[in-house]
Tab-separated table of C-alpha atoms in Angstrom:
chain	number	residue	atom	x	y	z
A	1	UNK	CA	74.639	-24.679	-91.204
A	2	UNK	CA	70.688	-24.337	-91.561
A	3	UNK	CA	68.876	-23.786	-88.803
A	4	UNK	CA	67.731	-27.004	-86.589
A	5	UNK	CA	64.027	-28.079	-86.954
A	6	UNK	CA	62.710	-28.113	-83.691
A	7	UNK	CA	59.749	-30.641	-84.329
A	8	UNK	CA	62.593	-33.186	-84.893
A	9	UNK	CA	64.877	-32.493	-81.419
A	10	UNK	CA	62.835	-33.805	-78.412
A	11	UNK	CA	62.675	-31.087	-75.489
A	12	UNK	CA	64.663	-33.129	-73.177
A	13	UNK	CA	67.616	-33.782	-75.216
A	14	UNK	CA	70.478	-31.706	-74.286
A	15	UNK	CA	72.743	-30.194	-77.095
A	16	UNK	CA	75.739	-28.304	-77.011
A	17	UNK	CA	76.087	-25.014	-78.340
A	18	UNK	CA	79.067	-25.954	-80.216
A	19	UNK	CA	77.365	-29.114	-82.066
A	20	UNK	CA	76.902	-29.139	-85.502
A	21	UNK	CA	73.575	-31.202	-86.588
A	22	UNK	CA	72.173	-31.105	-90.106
A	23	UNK	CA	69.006	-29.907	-90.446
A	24	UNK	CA	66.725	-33.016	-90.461
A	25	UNK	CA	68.799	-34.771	-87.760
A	26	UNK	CA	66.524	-36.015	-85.429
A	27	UNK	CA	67.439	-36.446	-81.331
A	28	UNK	CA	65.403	-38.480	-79.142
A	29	UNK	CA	64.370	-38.090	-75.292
A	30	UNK	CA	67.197	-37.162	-72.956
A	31	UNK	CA	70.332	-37.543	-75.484
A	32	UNK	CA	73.280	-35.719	-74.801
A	33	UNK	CA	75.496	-34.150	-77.450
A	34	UNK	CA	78.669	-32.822	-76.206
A	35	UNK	CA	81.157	-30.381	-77.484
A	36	UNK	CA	82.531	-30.377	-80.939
A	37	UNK	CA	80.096	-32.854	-82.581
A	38	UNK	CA	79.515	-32.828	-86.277
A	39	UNK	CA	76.113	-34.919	-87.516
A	40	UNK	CA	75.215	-35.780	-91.106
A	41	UNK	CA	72.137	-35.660	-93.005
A	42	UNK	CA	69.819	-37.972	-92.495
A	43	UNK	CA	71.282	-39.452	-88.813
A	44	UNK	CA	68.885	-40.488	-86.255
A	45	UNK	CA	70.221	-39.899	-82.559
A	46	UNK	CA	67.766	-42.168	-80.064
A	47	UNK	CA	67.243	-42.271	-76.725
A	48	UNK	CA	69.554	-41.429	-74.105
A	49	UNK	CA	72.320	-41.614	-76.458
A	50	UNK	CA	75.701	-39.529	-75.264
A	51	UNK	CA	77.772	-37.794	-78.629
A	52	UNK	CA	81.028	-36.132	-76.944
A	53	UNK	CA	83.243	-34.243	-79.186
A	54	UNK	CA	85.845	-34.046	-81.086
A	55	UNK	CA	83.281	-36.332	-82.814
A	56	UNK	CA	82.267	-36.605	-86.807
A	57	UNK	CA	78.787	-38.493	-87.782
A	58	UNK	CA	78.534	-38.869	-91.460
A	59	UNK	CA	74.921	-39.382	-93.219
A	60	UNK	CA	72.347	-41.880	-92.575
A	61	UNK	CA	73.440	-42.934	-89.278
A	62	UNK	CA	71.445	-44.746	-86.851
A	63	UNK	CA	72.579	-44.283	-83.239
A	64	UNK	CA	70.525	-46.693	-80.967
A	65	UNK	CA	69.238	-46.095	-77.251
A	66	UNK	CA	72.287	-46.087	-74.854
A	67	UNK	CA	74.636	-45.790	-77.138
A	68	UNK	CA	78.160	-43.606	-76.340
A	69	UNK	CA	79.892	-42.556	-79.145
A	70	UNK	CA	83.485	-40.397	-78.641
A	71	UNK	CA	83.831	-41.761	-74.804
A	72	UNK	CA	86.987	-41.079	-73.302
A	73	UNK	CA	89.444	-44.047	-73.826
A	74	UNK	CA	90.152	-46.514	-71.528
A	75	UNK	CA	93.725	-45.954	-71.156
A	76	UNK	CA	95.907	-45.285	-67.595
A	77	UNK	CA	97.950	-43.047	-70.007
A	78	UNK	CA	94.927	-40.940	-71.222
A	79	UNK	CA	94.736	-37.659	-69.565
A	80	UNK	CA	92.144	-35.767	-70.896
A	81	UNK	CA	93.785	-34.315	-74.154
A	82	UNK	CA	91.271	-33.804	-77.477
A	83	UNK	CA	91.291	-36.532	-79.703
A	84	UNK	CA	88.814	-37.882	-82.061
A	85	UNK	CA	86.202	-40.309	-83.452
A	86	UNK	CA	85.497	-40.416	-87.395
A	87	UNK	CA	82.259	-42.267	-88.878
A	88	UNK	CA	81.220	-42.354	-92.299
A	89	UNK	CA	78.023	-43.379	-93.557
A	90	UNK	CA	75.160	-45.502	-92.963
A	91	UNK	CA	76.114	-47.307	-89.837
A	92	UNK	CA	73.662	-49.117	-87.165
A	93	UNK	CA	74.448	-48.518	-83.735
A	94	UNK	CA	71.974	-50.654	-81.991
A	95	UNK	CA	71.734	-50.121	-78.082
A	96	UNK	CA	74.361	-49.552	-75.786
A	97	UNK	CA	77.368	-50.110	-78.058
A	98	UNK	CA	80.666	-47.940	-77.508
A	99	UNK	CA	83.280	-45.942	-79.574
A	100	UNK	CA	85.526	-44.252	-77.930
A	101	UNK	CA	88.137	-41.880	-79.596
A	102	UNK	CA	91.638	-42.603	-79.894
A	103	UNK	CA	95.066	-41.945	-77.948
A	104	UNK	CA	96.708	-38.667	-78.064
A	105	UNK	CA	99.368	-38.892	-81.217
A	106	UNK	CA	103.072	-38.927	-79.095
A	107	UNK	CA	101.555	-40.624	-76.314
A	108	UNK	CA	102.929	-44.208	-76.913
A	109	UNK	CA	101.497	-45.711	-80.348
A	110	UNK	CA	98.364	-43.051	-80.319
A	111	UNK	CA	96.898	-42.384	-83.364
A	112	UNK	CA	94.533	-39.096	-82.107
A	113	UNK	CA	91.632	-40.946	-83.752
A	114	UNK	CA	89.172	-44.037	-84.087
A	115	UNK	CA	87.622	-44.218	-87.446
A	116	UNK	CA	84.645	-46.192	-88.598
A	117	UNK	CA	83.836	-46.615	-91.834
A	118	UNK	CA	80.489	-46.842	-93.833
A	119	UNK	CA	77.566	-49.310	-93.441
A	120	UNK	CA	78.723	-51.630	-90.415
A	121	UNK	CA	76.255	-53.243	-88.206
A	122	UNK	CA	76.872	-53.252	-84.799
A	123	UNK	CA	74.729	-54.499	-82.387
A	124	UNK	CA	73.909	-53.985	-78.862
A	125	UNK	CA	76.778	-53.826	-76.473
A	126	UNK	CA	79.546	-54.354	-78.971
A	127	UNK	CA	82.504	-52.460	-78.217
A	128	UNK	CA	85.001	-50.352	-80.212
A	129	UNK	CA	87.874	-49.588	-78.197
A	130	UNK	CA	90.647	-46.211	-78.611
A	131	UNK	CA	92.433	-45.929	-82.382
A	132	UNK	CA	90.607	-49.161	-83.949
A	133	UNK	CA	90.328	-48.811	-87.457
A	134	UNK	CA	86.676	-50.286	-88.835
A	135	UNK	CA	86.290	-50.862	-92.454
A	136	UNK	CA	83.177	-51.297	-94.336
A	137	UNK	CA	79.888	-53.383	-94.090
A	138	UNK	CA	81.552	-55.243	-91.203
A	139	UNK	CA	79.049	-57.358	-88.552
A	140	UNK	CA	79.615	-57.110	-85.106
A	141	UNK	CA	77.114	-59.152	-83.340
A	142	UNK	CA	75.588	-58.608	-79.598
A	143	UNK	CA	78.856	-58.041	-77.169
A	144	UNK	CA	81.411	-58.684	-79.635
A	145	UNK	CA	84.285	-56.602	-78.615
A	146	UNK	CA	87.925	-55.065	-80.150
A	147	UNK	CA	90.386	-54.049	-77.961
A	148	UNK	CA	93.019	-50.738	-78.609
A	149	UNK	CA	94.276	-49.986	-82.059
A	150	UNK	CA	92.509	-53.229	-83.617
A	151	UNK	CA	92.066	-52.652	-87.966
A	152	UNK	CA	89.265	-54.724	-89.508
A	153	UNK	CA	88.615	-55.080	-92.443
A	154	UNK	CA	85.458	-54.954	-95.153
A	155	UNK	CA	82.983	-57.573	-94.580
A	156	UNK	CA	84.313	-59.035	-91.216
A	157	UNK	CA	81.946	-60.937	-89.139
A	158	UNK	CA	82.591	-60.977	-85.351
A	159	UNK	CA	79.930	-62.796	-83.519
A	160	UNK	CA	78.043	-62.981	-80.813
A	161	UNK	CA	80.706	-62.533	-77.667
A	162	UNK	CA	83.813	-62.753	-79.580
A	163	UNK	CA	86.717	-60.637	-78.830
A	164	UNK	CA	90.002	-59.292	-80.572
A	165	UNK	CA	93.007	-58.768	-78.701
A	166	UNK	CA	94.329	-55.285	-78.736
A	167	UNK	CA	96.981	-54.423	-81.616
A	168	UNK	CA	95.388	-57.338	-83.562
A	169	UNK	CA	94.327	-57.091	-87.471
A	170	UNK	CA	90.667	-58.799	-88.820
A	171	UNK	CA	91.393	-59.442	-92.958
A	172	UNK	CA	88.488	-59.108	-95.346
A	173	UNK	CA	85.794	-61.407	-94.595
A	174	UNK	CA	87.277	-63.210	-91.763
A	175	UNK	CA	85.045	-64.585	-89.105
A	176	UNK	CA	85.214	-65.002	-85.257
A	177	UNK	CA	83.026	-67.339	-84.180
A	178	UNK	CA	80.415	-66.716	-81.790
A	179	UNK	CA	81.852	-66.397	-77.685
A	180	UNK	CA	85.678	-67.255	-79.264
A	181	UNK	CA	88.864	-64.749	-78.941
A	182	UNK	CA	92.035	-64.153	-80.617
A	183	UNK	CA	95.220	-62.804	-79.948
A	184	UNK	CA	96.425	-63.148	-83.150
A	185	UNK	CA	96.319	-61.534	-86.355
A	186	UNK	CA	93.016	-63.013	-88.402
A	187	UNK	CA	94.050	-63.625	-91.819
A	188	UNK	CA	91.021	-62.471	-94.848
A	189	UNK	CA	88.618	-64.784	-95.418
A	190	UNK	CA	89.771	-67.245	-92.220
A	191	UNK	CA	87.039	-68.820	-89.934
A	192	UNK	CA	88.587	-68.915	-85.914
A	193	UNK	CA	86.640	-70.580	-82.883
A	194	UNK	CA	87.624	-70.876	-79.801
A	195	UNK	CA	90.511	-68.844	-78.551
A	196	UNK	CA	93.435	-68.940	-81.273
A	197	UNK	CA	91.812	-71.914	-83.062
A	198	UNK	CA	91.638	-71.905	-87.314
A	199	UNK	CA	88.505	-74.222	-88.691
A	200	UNK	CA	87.919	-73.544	-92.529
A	201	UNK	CA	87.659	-70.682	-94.612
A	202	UNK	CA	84.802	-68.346	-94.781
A	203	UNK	CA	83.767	-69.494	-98.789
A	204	UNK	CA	79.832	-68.481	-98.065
A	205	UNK	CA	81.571	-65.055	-97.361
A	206	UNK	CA	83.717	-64.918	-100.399
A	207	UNK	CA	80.537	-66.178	-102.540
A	208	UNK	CA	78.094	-63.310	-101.531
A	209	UNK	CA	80.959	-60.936	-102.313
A	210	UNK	CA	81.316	-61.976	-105.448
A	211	UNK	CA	84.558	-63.220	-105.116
A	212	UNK	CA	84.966	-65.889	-108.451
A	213	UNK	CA	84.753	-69.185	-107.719
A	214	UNK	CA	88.407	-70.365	-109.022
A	215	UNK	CA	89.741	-67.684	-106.577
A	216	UNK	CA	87.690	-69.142	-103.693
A	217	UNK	CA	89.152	-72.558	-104.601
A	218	UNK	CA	92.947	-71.086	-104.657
A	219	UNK	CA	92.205	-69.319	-101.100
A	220	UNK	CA	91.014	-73.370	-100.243
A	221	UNK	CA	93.761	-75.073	-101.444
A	222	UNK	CA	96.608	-72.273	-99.545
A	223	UNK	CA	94.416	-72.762	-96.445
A	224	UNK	CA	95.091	-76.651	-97.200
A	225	UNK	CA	99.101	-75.780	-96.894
A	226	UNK	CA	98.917	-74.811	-94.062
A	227	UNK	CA	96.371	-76.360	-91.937
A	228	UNK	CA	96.290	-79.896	-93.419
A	229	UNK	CA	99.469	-79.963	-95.263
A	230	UNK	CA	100.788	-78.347	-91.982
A	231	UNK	CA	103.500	-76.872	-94.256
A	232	UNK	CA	105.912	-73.785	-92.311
A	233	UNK	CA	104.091	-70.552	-92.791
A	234	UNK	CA	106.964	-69.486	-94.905
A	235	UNK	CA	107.201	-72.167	-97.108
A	236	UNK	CA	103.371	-72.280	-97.453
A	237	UNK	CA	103.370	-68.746	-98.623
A	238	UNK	CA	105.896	-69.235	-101.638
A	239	UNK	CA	103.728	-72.394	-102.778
A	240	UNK	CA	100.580	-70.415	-103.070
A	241	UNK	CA	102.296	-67.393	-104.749
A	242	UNK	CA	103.967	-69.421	-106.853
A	243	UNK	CA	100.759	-71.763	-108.136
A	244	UNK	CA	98.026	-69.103	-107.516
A	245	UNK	CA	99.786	-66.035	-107.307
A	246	UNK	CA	97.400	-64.565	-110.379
A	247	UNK	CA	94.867	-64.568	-108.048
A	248	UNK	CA	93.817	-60.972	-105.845
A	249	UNK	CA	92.639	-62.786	-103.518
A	250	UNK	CA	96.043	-65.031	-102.858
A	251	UNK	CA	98.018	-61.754	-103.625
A	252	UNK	CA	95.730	-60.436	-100.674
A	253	UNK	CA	96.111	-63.200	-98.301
A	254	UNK	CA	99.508	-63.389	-98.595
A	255	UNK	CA	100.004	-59.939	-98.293
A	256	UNK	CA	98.317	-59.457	-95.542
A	257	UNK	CA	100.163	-62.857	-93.366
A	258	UNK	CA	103.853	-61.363	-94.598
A	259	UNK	CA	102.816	-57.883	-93.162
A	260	UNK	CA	101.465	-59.453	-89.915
A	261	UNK	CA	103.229	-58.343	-86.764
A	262	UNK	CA	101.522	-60.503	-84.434
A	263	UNK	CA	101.496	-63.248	-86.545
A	264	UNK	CA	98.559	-66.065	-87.388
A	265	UNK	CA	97.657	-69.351	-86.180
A	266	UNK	CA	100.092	-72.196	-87.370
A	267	UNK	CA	98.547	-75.835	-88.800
A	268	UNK	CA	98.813	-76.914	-85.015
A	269	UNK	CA	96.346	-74.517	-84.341
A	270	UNK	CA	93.853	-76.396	-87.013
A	271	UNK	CA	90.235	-77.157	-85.417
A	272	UNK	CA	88.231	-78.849	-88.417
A	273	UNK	CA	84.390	-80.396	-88.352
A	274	UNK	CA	85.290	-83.359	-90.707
A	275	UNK	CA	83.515	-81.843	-93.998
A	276	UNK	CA	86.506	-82.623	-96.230
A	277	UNK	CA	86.879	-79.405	-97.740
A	278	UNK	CA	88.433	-76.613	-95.724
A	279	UNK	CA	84.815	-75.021	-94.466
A	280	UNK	CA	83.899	-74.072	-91.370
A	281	UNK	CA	80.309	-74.992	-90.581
A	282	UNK	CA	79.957	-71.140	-89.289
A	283	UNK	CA	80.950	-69.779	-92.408
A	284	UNK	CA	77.342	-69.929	-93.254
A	285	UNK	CA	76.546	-67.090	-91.166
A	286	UNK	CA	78.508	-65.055	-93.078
């Protein structure tokens, strides 16, 4: 690798011998980069920021002041072994937000690595915890937290002091609401509140993705099966195959609730606002 231009790496920041930084990388006062640490083109490290290795920082990158990226997990089973964080491209790491790498593999369901994918947001003191899986363009707001081998997908939205449950799955433009929790699997394009509460379906989302609008209304009408129709999951999920099945995004959702291990929120679980038609009111912050 090219040598490191010194006009970019403030004298106080402390940088391993065994880092790897791309040549217009640029480190801020008293950061710390630890160990095997790999950083893309284009990455800005701020302010007392900590990188510890095994750690990989794709292109474009934007670590914020405080932040800790390839901490240690927090696991009693953990005992020092090299593991690893992944991160792609283009992410925001605003301040004090934590990634930390995964399990070892063999040591229960360890994976060896945490992986984040390209262009998420996540802002300050949002948490990703040991072998999550983070898709692309995701949100997650001020303090919005995932516990241990949590996968989210594209486009989720967690909000402002939400929290996943460890083991848990986010779909493709789901959305917690702001200060809610869930211990159960979030199907795509779902709205939750509360804690385990379902209250419309995320169709500002789904618009801004481009999503077509007849597949937004099949994805409204299976929600309707089983949160107003409060039809059994099972029998819920052979109606909507069977009316809207030529839809991707009903092959998707149903996909995605047969696969479910921890399963999703039943129609008893149903929180609406009274708008008639199947939207949350905080799908607009989607």
């Amino acid at each position: 690798m090219p040598p490191r231009d010194p006009a970019l790496i403030h004298p106080t920041a402390v940088i391993s011998e065994a880092a790897q930084l791309a040549p217009d990388v640029r480190v801020g006062p008293f950061a710390v980069i630890e160990g095997d640490v790999r950083v893309g083109a284009g990455t800005c490290v701020g302010p007392q920021t900590h990188l510890i290795g095994p750690l990989v920082v794709g292109e474009n990158n934007h670590v914020g002041t405080g932040t800790v990226l390839g901490g240690a997990p927090q696991h009693l089973g953990y005992k020092g072994e090299p593991t690893l964080v992944e991160i792609g491209d283009g992410n925001t790491f605003r301040e004090h937000v934590t990634v930390h790498r995964g399990m070892p593999v063999g040591v229960g369901p360890g994976t060896g690595t945490t992986r984040v994918g390209h262009r998420n947001l996540f802002m300050a003191g949002s948490h990703v915890a040991h072998d999550c899986v983070v898709g692309n363009e995701c949100l997650f707001a001020n303090a919005a937290v995932i516990g241990g081998h949590v996968v989210v997908g594209d486009r989720a939205l967690l909000s402002g002091n939400s929290a996943v449950h460890q083991f848990c799955r986010v779909g493709r433009l789901a959305l917690l609401s702001g200060a809610s929790a869930s211990s159960k699997d979030i199907p795509p394009f779902w709205v939750m509140q509360a804690v385990n509460f379902v209250c419309g379906v995320n169709t500002i989302g789904m618009r801004r993705a481009g999503i077509p609008s007849p597949e937004i209304q099949a994805v409204r009408r299976a929600f309707s099966l089983i949160y107003k129709d409060k039809m059994p999951i099972p029998v819920a999920l052979m109606k909507m195959e069977a009316e809207w099945g030529q839809f991707a995004a009903i092959k998707e959702l149903a996909q995605f609730i047969r696969t479910s291990k921890r399963g999703i929120c039943g129609g008893h679980r149903f929180h609406g606002h009274g708008e008639g038609d199947g939207e949350g009111r905080d799908a607009a912050a989607a």
